[in-house]
Tab-separated table of C-alpha atoms in Angstrom:
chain	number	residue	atom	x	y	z
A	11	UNK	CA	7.583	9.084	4.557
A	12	UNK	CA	6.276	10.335	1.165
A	13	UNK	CA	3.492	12.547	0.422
A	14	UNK	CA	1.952	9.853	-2.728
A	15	UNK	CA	2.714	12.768	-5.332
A	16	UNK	CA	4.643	11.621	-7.936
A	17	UNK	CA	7.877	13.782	-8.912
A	18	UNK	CA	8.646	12.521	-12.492
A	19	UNK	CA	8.605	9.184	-14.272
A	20	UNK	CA	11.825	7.272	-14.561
A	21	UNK	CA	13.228	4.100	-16.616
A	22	UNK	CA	14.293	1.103	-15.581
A	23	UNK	CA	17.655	0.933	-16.579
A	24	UNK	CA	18.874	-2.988	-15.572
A	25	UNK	CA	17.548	-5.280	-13.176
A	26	UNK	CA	19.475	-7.982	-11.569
A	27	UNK	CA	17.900	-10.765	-9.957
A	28	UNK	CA	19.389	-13.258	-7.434
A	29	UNK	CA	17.765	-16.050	-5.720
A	30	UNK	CA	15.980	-14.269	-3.176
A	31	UNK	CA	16.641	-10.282	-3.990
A	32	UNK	CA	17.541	-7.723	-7.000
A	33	UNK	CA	19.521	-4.778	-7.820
A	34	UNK	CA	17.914	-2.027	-10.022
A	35	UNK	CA	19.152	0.926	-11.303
A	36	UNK	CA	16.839	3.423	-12.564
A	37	UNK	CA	17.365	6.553	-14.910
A	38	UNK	CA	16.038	9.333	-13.532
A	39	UNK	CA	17.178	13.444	-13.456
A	40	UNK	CA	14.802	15.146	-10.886
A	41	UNK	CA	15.232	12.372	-7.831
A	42	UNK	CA	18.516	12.143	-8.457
A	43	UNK	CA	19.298	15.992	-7.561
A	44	UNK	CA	19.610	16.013	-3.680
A	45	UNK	CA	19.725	12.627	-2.886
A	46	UNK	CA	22.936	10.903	-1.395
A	47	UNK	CA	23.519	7.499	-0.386
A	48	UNK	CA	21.244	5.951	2.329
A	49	UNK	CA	18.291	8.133	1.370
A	50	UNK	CA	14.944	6.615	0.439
A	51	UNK	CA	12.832	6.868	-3.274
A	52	UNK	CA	9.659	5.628	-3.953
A	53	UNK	CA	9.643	3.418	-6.655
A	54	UNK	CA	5.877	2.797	-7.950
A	55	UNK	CA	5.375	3.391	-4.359
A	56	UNK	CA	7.818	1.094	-2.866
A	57	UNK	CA	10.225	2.189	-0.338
A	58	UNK	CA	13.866	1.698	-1.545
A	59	UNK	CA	17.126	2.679	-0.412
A	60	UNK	CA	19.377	4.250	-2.427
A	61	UNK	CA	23.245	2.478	-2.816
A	62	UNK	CA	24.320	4.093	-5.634
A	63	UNK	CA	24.019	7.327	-6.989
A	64	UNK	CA	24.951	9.686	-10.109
A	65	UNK	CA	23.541	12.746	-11.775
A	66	UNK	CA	20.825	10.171	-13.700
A	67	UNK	CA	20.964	7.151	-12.309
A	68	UNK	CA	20.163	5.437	-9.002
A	69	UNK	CA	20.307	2.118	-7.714
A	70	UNK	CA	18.733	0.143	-4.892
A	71	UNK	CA	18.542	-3.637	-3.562
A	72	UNK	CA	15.129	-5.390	-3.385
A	73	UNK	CA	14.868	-8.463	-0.841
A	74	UNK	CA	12.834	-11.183	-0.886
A	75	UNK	CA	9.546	-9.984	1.261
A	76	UNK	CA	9.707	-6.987	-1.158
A	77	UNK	CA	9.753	-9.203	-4.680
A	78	UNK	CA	6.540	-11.268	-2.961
A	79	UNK	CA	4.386	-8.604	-1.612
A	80	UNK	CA	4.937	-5.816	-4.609
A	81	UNK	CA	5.270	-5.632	-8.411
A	82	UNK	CA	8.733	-4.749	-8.333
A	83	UNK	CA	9.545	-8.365	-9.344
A	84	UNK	CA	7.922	-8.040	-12.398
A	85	UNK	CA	9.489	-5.066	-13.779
A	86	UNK	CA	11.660	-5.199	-16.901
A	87	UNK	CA	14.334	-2.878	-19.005
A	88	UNK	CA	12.287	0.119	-20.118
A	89	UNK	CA	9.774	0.214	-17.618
A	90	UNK	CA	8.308	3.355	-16.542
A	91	UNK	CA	8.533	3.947	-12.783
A	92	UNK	CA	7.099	6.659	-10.548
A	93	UNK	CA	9.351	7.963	-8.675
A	94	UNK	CA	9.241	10.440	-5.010
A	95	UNK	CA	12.108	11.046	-2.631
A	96	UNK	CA	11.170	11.102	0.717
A	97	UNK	CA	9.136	14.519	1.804
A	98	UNK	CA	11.141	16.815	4.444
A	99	UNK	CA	9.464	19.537	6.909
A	100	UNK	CA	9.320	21.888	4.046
A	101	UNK	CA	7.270	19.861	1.755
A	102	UNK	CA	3.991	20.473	0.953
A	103	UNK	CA	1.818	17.477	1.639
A	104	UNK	CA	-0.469	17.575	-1.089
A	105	UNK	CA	-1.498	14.068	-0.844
A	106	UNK	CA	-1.413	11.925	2.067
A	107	UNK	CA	1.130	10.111	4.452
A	108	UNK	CA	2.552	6.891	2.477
A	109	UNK	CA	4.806	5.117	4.170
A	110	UNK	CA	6.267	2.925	0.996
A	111	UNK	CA	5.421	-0.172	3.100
A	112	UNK	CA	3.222	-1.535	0.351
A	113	UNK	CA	0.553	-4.114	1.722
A	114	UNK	CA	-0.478	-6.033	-1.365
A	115	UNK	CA	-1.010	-5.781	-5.057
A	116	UNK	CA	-4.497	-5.122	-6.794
A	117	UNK	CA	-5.687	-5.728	-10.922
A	118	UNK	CA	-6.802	-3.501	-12.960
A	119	UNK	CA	-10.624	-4.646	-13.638
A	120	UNK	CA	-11.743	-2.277	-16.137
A	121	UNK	CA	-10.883	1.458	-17.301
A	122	UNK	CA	-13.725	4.139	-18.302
A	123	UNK	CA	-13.656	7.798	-19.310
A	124	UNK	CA	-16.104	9.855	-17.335
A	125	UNK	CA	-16.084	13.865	-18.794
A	126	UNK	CA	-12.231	14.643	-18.413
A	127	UNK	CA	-11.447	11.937	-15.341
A	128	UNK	CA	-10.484	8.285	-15.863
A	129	UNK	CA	-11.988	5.935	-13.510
A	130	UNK	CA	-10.270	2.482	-12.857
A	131	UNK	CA	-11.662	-0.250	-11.165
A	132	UNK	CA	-9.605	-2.433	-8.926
A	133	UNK	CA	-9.616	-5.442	-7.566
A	134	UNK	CA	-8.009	-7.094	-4.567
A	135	UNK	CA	-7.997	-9.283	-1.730
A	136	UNK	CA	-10.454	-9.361	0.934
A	137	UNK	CA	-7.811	-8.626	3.232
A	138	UNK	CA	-6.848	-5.298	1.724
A	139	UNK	CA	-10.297	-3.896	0.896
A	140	UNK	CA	-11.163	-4.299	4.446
A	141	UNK	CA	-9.152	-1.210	4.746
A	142	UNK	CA	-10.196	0.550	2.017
A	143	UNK	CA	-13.538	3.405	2.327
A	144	UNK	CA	-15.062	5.737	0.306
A	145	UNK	CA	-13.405	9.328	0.495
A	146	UNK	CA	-10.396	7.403	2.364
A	147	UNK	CA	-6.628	7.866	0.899
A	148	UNK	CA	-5.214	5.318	-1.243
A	149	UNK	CA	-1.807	4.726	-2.503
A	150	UNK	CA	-1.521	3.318	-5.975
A	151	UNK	CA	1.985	2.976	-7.097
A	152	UNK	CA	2.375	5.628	-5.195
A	153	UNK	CA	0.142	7.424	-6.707
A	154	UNK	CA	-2.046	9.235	-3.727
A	155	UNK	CA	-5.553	8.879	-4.469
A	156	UNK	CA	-9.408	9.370	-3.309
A	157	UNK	CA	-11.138	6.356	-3.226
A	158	UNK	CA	-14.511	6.556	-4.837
A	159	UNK	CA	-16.382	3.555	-4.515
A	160	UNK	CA	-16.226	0.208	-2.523
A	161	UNK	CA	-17.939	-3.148	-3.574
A	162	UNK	CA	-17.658	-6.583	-2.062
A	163	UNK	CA	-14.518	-7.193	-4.387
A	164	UNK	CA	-13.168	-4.509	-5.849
A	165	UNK	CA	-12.540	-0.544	-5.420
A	166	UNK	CA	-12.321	2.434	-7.773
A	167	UNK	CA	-10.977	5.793	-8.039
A	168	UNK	CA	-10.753	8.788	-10.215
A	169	UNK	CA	-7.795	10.134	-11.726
A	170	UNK	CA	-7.992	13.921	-13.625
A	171	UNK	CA	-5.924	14.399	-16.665
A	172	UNK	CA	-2.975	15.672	-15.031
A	173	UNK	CA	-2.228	13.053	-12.569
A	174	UNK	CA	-2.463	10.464	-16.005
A	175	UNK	CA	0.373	12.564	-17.494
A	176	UNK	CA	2.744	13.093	-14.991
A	177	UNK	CA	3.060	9.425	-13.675
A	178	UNK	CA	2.928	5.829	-15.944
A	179	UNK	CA	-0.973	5.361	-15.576
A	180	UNK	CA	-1.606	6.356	-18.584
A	181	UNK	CA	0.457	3.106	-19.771
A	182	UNK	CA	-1.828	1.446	-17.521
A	183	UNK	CA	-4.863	-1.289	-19.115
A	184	UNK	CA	-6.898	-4.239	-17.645
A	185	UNK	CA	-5.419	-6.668	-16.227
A	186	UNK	CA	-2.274	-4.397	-14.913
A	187	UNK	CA	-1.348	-5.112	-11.673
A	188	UNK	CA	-0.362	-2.309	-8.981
A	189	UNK	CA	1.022	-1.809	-5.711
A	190	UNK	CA	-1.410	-0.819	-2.518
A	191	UNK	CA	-0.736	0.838	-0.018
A	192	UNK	CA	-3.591	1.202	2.471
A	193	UNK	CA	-4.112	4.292	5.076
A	194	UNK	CA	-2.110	3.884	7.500
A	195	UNK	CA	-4.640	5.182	10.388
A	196	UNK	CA	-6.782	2.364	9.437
A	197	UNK	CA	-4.246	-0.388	10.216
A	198	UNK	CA	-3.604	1.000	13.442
A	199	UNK	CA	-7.306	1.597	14.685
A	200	UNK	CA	-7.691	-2.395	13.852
A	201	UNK	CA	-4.809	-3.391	15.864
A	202	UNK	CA	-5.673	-0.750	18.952
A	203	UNK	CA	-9.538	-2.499	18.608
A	204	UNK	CA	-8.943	-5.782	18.508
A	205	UNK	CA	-5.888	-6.056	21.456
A	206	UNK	CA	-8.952	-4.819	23.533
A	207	UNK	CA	-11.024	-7.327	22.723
A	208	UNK	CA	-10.204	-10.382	24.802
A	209	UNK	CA	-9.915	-14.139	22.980
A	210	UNK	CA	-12.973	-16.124	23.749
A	211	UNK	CA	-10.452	-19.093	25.370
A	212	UNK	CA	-9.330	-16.311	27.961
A	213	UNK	CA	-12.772	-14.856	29.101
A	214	UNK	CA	-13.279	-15.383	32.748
A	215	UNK	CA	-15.828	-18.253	32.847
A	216	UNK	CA	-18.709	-17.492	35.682
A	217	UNK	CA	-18.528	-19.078	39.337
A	218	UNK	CA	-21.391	-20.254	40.188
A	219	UNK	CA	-22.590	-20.318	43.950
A	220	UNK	CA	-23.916	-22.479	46.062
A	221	UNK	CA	-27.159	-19.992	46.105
A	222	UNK	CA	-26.896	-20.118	42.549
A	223	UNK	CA	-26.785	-23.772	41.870
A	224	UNK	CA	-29.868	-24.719	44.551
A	225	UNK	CA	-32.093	-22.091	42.627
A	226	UNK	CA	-31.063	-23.867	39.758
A	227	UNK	CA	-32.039	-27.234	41.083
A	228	UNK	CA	-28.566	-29.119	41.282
A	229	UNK	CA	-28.576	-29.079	44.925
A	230	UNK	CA	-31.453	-30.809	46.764
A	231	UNK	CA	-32.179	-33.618	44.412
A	232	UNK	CA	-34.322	-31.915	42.660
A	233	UNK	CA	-33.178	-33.117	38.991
């Protein structure tokens, strides 16, 4: 689990792609103090495990299901990354709960300056923004956010100078894509809702009774 605030910015060092999967390794100095093989980072707010670790450098293995649903796939030498090990009971939880179990990507639609705040318009599928309410958490490249408005296709929220600084959104411009990761109560109230709610095919259709059926005329001739 991660807490969505962002430790330091790192590099991507090499990426390796396969077939199906990749290897990155990622130059980093903060993450990389603590951590020991088999722990987890969040890279732009993807969940990785580490397999290979130095004083500035880390490296993880990205499968398949990971390259489709994220932009991890898309990242190239020199990328900026934001980076979080995984929070322990000490941690203060300044943000919210993030998993790194990123549930879809989202485009930047537009960018505007409002007094010191930048507010960035998102788009993304109607499957995701079902989720997605106003005041409810948000994970942006793992970025924890508030969101601040909800339309029929898109979603914004409001980032204050210092979160721009300290992680790679202020590389950010339209048409950027970036990892989502929804609240995770939300998910679960859906799925707790709807297994209550029987499928139409399996309601218990009514038995009617012989009282019931001469009211209604189809004993006795009478249609």
């Amino acid at each position: 689990m991660f807490t969505g605030i962002i430790e330091e910015v790192g590099y991507v060092r090499s990426i390796t792609r396969g077939a199906h999967s990749a290897r990155i390794t990622i130059l980093a100095h903060t993450v990389c103090q603590g951590t020991r093989l088999g722990d987890s980072i969040a890279v732009n707010g993807v969940c990785l495990t580490v397999t290979e670790i130095s004083s500035l450098v880390f490296a993880s293995d990205i499968m398949a299901e990971t390259l489709q649903r994220t932009t991890l796939g898309e990242l190239q030498c020199g990328d900026a990354v934001n980076l979080e090990r995984a929070l322990t009971l000490g941690t203060r939880l300044g943000g919210h709960l993030v998993s790194g179990h990123v549930d879809g990507t989202g485009t930047i639609r537009s960018i505007l300056k409002e007094g010191i705040a930048s507010i960035l318009e998102i788009t993304c599928s109607p499957e995701l923004l079902k989720y997605i309410a106003v005041k409810g958490s948000i994970a942006l490249d793992g970025i924890s956010l508030t969101v601040c408005g909800v339309s029929d296709s898109s979603f914004s929220v409001s980032l204050i100078p210092h979160t721009q600084m300290q992680t790679n959104v202020y590389l950010k411009k339209a048409g950027d894509t970036l990892n989502i990761e929804c609240d995770l109560i939300a998910r679960y109230v859906e799925k707790l809702i709807m297994s209550k709610i029987p499928d139409e095919a399996e309601q218990p259709r009514p038995v009617l009774t012989e009282e019931l059926l001469r009211l209604s005329g189809f004993i006795g001739g009478k249609l």
